[in-house]
Coordinates of C-alpha atoms in Angstrom, one line a residue:
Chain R
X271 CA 0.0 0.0 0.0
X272 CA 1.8 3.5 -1.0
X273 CA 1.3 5.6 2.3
X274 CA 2.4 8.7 1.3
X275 CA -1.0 10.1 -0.2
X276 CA -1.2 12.9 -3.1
X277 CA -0.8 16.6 -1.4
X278 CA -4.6 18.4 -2.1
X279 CA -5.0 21.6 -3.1
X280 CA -7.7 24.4 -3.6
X281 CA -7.1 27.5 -6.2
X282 CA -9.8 30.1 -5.3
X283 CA -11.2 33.5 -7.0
X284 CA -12.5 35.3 -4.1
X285 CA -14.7 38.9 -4.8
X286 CA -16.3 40.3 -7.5
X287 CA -12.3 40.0 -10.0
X288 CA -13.5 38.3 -13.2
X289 CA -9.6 37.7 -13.6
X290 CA -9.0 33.9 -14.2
X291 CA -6.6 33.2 -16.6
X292 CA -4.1 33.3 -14.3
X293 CA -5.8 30.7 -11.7
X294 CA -6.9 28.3 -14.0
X295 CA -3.1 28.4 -15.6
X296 CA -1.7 27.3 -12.3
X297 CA -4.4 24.9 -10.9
X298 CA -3.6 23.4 -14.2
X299 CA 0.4 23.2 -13.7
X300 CA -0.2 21.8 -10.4
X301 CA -2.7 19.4 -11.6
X302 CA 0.0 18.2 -14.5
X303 CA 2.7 18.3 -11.8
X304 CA 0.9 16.0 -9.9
X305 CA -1.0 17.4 -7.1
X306 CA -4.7 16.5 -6.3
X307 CA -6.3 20.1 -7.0
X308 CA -9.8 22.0 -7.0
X309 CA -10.4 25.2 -8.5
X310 CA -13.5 26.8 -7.3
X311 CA -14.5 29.0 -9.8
X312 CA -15.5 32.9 -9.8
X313 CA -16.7 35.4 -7.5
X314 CA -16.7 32.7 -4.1
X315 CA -16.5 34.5 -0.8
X316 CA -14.2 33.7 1.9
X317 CA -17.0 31.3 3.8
X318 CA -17.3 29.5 1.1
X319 CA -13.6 28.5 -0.2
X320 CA -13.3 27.5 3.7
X321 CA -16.6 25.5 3.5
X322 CA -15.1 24.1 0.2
X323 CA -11.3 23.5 1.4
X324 CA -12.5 21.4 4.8
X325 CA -15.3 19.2 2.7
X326 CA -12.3 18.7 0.1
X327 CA -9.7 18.0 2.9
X328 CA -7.1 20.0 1.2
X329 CA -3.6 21.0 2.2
X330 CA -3.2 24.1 0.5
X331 CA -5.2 27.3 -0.1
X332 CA -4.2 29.3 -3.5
X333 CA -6.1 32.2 -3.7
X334 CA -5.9 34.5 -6.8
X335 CA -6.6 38.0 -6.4
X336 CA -6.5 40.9 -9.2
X337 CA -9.2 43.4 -7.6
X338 CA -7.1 45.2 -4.8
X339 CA -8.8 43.3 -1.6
X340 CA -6.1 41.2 -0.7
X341 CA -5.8 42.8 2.6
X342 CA -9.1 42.1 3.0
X343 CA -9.5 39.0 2.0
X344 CA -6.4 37.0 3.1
X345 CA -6.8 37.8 7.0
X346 CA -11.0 37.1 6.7
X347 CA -9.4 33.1 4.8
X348 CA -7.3 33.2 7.4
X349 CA -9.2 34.1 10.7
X350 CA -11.9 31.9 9.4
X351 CA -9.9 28.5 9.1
X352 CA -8.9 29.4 12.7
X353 CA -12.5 29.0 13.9
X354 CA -12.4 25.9 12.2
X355 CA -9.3 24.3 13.5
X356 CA -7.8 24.4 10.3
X357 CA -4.9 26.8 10.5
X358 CA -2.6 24.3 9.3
X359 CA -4.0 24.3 5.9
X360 CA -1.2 26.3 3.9
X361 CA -2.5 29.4 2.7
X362 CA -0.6 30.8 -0.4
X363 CA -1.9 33.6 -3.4
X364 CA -0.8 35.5 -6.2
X365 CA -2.2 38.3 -8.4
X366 CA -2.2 42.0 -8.5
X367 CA -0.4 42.6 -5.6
X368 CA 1.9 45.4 -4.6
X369 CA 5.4 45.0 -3.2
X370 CA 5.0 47.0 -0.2
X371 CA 1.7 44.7 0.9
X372 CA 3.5 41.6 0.2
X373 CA 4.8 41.8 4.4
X374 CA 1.6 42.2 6.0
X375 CA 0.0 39.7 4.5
X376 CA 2.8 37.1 5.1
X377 CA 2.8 38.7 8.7
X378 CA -1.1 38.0 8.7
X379 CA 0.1 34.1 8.0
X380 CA -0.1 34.3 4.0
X381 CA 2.9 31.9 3.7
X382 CA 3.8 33.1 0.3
X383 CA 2.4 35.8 -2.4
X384 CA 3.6 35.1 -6.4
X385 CA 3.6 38.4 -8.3
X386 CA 3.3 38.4 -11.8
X387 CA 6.2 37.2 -13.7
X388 CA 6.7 34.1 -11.7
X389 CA 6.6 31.0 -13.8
X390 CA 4.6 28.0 -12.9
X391 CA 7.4 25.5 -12.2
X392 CA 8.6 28.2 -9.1
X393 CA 5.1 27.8 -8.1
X394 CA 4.8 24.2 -8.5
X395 CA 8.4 24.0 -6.7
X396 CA 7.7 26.0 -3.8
X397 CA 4.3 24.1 -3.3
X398 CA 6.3 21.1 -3.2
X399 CA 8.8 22.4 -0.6
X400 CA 6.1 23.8 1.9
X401 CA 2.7 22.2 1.5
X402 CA 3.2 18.6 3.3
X403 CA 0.1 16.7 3.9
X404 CA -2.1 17.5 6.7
X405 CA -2.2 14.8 9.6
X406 CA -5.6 13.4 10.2
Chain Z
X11 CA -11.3 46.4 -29.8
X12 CA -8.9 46.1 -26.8
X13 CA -6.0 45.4 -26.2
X14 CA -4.3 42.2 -25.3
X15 CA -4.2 42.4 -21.3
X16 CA -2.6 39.2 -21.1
X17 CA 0.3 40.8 -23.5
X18 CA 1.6 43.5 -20.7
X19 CA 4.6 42.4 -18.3
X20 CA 4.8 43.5 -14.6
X21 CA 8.4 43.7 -16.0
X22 CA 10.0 47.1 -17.3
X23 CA 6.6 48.3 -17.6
X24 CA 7.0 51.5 -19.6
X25 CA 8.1 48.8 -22.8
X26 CA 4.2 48.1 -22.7
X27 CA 3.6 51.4 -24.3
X28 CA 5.2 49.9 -27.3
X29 CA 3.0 46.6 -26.9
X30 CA -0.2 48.3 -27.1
X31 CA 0.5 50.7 -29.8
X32 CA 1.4 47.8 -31.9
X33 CA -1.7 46.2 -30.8
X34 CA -3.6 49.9 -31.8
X35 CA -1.7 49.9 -35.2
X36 CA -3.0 46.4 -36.3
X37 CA -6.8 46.8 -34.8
X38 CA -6.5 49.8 -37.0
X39 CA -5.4 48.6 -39.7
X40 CA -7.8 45.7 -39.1
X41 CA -10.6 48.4 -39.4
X42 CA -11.9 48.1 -36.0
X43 CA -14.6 50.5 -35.6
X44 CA -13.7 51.0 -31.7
X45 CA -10.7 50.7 -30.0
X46 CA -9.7 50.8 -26.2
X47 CA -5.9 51.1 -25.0
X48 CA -4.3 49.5 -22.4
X49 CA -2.5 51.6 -20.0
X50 CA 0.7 51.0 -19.1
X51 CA 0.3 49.7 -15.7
X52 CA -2.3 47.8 -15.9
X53 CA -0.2 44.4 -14.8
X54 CA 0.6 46.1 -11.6
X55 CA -2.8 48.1 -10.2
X56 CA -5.4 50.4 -11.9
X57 CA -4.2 52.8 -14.0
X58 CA -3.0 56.3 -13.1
X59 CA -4.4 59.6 -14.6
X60 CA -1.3 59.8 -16.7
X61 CA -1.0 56.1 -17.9
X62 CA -4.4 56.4 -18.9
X63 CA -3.4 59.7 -20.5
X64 CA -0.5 57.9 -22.7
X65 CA -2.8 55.2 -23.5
X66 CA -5.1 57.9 -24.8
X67 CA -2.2 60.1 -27.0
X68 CA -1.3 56.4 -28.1
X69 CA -4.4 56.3 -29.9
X70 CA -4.0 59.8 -31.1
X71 CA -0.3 59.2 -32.1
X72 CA -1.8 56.3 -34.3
X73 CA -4.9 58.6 -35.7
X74 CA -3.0 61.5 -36.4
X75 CA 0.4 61.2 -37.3
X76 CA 0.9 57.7 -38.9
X77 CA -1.2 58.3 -41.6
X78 CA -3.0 55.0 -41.1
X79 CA -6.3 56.4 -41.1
X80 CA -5.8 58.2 -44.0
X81 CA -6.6 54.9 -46.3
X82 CA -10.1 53.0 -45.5
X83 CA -8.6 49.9 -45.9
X84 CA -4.3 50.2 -46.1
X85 CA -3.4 46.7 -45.9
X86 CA -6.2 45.7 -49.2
X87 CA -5.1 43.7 -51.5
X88 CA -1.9 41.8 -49.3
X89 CA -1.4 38.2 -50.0
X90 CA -0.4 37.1 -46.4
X91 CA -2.9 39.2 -44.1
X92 CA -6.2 37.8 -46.6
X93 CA -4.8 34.4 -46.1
X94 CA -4.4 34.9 -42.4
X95 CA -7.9 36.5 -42.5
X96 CA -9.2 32.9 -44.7
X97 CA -7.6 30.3 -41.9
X98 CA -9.1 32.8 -38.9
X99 CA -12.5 32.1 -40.8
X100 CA -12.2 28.7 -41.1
X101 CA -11.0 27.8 -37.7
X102 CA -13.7 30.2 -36.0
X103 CA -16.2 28.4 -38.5
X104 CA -14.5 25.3 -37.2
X105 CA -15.6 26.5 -33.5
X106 CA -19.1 27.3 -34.2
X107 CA -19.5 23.9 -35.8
X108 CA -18.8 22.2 -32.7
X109 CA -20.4 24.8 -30.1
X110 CA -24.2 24.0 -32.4
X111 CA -22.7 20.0 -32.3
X112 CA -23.7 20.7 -28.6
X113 CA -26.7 22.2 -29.1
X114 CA -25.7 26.2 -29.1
X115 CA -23.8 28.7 -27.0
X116 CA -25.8 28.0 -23.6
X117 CA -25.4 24.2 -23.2
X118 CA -21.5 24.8 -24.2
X119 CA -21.0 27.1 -21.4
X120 CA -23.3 25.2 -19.1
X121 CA -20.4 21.9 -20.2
X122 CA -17.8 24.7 -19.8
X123 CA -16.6 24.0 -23.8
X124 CA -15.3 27.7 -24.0
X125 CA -14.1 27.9 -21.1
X126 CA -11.8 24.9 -22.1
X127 CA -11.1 26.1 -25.0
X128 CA -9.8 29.5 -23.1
X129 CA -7.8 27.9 -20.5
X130 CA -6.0 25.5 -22.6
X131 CA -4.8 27.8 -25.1
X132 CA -3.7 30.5 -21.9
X133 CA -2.0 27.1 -20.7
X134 CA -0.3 26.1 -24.0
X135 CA 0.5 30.1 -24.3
X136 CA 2.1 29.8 -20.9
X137 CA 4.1 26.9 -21.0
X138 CA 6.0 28.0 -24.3
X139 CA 6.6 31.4 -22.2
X140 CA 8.4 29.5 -19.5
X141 CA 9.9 27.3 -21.4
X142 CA 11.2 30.1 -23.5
X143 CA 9.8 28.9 -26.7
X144 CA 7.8 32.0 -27.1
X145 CA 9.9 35.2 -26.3
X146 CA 8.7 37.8 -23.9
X147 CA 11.0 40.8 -23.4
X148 CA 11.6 41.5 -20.6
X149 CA 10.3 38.2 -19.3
X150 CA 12.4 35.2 -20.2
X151 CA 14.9 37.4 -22.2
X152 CA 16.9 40.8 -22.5
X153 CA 15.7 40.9 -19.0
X154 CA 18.6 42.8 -17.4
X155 CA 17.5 46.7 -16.9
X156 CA 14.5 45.9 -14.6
X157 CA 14.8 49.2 -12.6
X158 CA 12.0 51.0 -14.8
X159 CA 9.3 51.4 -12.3
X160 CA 5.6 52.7 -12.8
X161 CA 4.3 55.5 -10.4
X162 CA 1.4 53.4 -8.9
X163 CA -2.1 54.1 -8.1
X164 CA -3.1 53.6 -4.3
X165 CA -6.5 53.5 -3.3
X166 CA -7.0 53.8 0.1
X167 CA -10.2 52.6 2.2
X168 CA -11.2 56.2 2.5
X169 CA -12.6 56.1 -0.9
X170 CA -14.5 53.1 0.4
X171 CA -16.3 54.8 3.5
X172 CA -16.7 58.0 1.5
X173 CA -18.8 55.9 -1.0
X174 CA -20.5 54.5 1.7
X175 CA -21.3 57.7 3.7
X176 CA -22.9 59.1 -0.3
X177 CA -24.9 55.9 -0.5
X178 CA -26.4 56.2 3.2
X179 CA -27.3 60.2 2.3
X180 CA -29.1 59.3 -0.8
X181 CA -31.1 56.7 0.8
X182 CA -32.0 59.3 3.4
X183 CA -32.7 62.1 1.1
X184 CA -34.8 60.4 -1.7
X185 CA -38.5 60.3 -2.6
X186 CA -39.2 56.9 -1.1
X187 CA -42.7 56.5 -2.0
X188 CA -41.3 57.0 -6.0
X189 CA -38.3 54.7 -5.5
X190 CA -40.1 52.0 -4.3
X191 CA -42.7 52.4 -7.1
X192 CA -40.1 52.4 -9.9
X193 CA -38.2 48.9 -8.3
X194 CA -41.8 47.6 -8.4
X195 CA -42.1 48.6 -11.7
X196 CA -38.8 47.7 -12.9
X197 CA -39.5 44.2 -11.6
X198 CA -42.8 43.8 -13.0
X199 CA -41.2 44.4 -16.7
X200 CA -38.6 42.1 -15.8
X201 CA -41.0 39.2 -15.5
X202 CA -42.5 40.3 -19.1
X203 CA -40.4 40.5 -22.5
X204 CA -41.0 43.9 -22.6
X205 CA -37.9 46.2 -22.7
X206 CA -36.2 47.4 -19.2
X207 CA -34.8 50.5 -20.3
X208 CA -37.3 52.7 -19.5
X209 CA -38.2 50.8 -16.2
X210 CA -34.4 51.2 -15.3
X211 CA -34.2 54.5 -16.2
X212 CA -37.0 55.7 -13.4
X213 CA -35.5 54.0 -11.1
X214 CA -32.0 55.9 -11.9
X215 CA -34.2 58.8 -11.9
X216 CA -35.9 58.1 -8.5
X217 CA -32.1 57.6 -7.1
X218 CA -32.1 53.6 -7.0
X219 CA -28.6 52.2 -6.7
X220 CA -26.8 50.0 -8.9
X221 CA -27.3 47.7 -6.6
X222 CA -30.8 48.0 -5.8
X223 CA -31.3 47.7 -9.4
X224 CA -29.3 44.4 -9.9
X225 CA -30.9 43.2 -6.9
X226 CA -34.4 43.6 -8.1
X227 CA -33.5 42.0 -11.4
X228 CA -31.7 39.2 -10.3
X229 CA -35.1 38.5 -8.2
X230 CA -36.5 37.3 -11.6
X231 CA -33.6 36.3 -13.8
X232 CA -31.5 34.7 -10.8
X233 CA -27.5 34.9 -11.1
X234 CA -24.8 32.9 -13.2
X235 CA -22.9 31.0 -10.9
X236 CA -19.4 29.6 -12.5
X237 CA -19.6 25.7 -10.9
X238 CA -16.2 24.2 -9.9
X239 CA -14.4 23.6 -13.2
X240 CA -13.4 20.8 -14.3
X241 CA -9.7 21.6 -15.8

């Protein structure tokens, strides 16, 4: 029996951004590079990608944001998967996001933010890296 | 027309200025009959008053002094851009073959054909960038010289309580007997095949929001909701 089990992932759109080229290019890499993933479609608030990412039993949160709410949205993902005992599920993002917010959020617990530019093998490496399997 | 979003870099930003007038040039000389310019900084927040500015001279640049618009139709008569135009037809006829296979636009979408169609060819697009089979400048070559930085737009959350603060004295301040009427109105028609726009446009008049508005219709016509995507 192979004991090590597939990492799972979740790729969310979060808020009214229409933007999803760039989400459905990466849940695709990491789909082809291996991992289990879920994308969740458009305009999902943070209630439901947490509702979505404890059914699914993922790993890993990837959010994608292009509308400027980031530092709205990451801490509400966030605080939420406290209240549901699931801040171990890695929570990771990209998009439209200046420089100078990149700290707070990882300060907030964001544990990584891709800006554009980044390729989808550094993504698919640093998923690798730093999104084990949860214990259950 | 618009420009190719997907086409800017976050990377020496200023070079998309050249991007999208080369994107203006051919729309023109495709004969488009609107076009909208990309600003400049686009791939890193909304645009500032002056990208949006150069976006706008790039237009005028391209209507005034290339002489472009001085032909109806410059590029007539050319071998390669007619047969270009021929395969474009023939694939897009291609497309429409299989979307009526289906049974039309709606059951496509609702099987998420185009939107498989569109992320597989931002995919394919993708993978040849990192993989450097498709050259982006700035991007996967002649990178050095990244110091070119855009002035960025900030909007802070003041704009966002000062919006809300508007809202809240409209509400207090309107005719409320005649706003309620109109949204009544407005969806009564929407129930009906008759046109909105008149019902819409009392309710503008009687100082309805946006919202209020979209509310009211999506009573009746409900709300598309993208379904997790199968990729």
């Amino acid at each position: 029996m192979n004991s090590v089990r597939k990492v799972r992932l979740l790729v969310g759109k979060v808020g009214l951004d229409g933007h999803d080229r760039g989400a459905k290019i990466i849940a695709r890499a990491l789909r082809d590079a291996g991992f289990e993933v879920v994308y969740t479609g458009l305009h999902q608030t943070p209630d439901m990608v947490v509702a979505t990412a404890i059914q699914e039993d993922v790993d890993g949160i990837g959010l994608s944001l292009l509308s400027g709410a980031h530092n709205t949205i990451f801490p509400k993902l966030l605080r939420l998967l406290a209240e549901k005992n699931s801040a171990d599920i890695v929570v990771f993002g990209g998009g439209i996001i200046p420089e100078e917010d990149v700290p707070g959020l990882r300060k907030a617990g964001v544990r990584m933010i891709f800006t554009p530019g980044t390729t989808t093998r550094e993504v698919i490496d640093w998923v690798t890296a730093n999104v084990p399997p949860r214990r259950r | 027309m618009q420009t190719a979003g997907c086409s800017l870099t976050a990377q020496q930003p200023i070079n998309n200025v050249v991007r999208v007038t080369i994107q203006a040039l051919a729309a023109v000389l495709g004969g488009t009959q609107s076009l909208h310019t990309n600003a400049l900084d686009e791939t890193l927040a909304l645009p500032t008053e002056d990208s949006a500015r150069i976006a706008l001279r790039t237009q005028q640049i391209v209507a005034e002094e290339s002489g472009v618009a001085n032909s109806i139709d410059p590029l007539a008569g050319s071998y390669f851009v007619e047969s270009l135009t021929d395969r474009l037809e023939q694939e897009a006829q291609a497309t429409i073959r299989r979307i009526d296979q289906i049974g039309g636009i709606v059951p496509a979408i609702e099987q998420g054909f185009p939107q498989r169609e569109i992320a597989e060819a931002s995919y394919l697009y993708q993978k040849q960038v990192d993989d450097g089979d498709k050259i982006v400048v700035g991007v996967n070559r002649f990178t050095e010289g990244d110091t070119m930085k855009a002035p960025l737009l900030k909007i802070g959350p003041e704009v966002e309580t000062g919006q809300v603060a508007r809202l809240r004295s409209v509400r207090a301040s309107r005719d409320r007997p005649r706003h309620a009427r109109a949204l009544e109105a407005l969806h009564g028609v929407a129930r009906t095949r008759e046109n909105l726009m008149p019902a819409i446009l009392e309710a503008v008049r009687s100082y309805a929001s946006v919202g209020e508005i979209c509310g009211t219709l999506e009573k009746v016509f409900g709300t598309y909701r993208e379904g997790r995507v199968q990729l």
